[in-house]
GROMACS .gro file of C-alpha atoms in nm:
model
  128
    1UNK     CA    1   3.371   2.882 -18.651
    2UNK     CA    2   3.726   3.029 -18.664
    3UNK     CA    3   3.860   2.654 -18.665
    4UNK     CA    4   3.628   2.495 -18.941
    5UNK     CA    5   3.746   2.824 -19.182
    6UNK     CA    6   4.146   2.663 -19.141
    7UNK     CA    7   4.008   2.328 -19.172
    8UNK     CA    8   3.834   2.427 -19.486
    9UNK     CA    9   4.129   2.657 -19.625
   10UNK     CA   10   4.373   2.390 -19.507
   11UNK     CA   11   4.195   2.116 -19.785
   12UNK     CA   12   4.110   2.341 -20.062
   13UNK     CA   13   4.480   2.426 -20.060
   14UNK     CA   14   4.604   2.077 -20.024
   15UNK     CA   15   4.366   1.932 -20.281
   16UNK     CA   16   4.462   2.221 -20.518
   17UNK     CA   17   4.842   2.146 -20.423
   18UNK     CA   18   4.776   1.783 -20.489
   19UNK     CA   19   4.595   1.807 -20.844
   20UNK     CA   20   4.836   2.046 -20.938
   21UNK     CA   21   5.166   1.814 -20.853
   22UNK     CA   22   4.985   1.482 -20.982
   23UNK     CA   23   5.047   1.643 -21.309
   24UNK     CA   24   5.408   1.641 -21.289
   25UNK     CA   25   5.499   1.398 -20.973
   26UNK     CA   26   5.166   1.155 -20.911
   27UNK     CA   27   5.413   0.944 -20.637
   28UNK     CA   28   5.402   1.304 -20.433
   29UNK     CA   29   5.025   1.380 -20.486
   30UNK     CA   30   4.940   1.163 -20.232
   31UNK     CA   31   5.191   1.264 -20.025
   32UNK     CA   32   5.074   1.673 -20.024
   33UNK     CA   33   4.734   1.487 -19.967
   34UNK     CA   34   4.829   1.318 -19.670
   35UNK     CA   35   4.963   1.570 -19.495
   36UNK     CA   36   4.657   1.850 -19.586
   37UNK     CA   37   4.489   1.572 -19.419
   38UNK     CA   38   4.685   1.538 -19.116
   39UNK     CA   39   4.702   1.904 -19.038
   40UNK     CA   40   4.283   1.918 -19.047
   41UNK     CA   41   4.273   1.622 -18.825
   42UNK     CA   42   4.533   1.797 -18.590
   43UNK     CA   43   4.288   2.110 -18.590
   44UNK     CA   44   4.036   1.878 -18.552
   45UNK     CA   45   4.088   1.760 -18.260
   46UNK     CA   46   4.111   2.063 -18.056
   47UNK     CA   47   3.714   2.027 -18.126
   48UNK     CA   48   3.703   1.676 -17.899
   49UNK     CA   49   3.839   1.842 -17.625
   50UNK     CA   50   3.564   2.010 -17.469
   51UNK     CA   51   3.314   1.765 -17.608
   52UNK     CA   52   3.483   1.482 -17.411
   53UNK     CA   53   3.473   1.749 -17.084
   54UNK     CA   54   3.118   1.806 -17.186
   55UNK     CA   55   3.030   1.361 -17.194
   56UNK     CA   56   3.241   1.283 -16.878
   57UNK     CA   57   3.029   1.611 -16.670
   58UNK     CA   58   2.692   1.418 -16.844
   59UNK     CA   59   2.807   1.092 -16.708
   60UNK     CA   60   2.910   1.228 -16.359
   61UNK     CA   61   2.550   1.412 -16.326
   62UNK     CA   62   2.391   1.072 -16.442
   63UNK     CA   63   2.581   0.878 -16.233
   64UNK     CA   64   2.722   0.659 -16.483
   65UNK     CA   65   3.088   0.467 -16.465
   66UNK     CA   66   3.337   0.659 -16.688
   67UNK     CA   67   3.436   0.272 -16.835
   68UNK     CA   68   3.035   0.249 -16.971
   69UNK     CA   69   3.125   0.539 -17.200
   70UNK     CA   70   3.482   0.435 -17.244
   71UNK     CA   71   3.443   0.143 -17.508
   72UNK     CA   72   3.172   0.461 -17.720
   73UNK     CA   73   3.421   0.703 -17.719
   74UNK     CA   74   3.699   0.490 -17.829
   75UNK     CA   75   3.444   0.327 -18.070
   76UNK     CA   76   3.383   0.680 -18.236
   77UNK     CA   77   3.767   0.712 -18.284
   78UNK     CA   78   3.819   0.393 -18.438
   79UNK     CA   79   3.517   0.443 -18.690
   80UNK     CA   80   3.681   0.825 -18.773
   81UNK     CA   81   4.052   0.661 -18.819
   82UNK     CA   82   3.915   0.386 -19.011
   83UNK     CA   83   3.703   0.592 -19.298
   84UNK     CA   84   3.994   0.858 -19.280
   85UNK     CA   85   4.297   0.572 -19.367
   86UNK     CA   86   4.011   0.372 -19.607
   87UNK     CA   87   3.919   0.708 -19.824
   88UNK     CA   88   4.354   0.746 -19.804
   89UNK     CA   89   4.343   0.389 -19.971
   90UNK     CA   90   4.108   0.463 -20.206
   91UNK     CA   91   4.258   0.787 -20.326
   92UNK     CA   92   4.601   0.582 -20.377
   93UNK     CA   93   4.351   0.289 -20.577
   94UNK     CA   94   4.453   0.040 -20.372
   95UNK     CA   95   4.053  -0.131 -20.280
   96UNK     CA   96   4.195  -0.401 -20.158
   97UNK     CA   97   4.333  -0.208 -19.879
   98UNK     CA   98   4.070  -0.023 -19.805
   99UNK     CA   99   3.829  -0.311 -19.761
  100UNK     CA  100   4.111  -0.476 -19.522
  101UNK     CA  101   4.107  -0.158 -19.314
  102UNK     CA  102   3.720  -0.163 -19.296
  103UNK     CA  103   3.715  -0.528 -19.178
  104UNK     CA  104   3.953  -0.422 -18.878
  105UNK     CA  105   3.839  -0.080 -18.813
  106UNK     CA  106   3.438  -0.312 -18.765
  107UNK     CA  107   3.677  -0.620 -18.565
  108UNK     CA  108   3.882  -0.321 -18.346
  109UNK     CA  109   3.539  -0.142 -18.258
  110UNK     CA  110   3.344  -0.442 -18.167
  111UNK     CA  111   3.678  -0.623 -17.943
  112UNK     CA  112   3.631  -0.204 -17.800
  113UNK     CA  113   3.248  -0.275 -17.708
  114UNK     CA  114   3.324  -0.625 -17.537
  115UNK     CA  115   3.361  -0.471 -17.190
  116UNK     CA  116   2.991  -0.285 -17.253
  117UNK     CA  117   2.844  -0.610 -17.387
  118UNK     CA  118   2.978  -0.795 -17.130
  119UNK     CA  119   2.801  -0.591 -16.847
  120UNK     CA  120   2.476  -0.556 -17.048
  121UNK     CA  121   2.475  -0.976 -17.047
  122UNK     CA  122   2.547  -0.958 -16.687
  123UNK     CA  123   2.274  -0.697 -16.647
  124UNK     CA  124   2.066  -0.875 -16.827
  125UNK     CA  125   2.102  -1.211 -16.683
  126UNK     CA  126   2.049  -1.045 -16.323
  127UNK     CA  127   1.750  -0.939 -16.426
  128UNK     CA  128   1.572  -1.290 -16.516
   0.00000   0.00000   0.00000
């Protein structure tokens, strides 16, 4: 709870900081922006921590590999780095970017996956 209160305060400062300066400096709006939204991602991801403790204990009990889950978790972070840069684009009103970004965050997270699909073929395959 205590960490999602700075996370809050943290962007209704920086967007108030950012509205405010776009008045008199637009190039630095972005800028105040950005970094509002770096220090929330940096408190952010104190959260992961035990939630990544919490997946690899599941997977242990279950008796899963650690590289099944591999290719999800790094598929999570690529779809949270993707919509975090393509929003950044968009607030800067460069589309064109952001639709580039979306095209390689999909491409990154499915070259991610290949390992997983490539032992659900073989699964699969074994099976018939």
């Amino acid at each position: 709870m205590d960490i999602i209160l700075r996370i809050s305060g943290i962007a209704i400062i920086g967007a108030i900081l950012a509205v405010s300066i776009k008045q008199r400096a637009p190039e630095f709006s972005m800028l105040v922006a950005l970094a509002a939204a770096g220090a929330a991602l940096a408190l952010t991801l104190s959260l992961i921590q035990p939630v990544k403790e919490f997946i690899l204990e599941l997977t242990g009990a279950a008796g899963l590999e650690t590289a099944v889950l591999g290719p999800v978790i790094k598929g999570l972070g690529i779809a949270i780095l993707t919509k975090l840069c393509s929003d950044a684009c968009l607030d800067a009103g460069e589309r064109a970017i952001s639709t580039v970004v979306e095209t390689a965050g999909a491409a990154a997270a499915v070259y991610v996956a290949l390992p997983l699909m490539s032992s659900v073929f073989r699964l699969i395959t074994s099976l018939a």
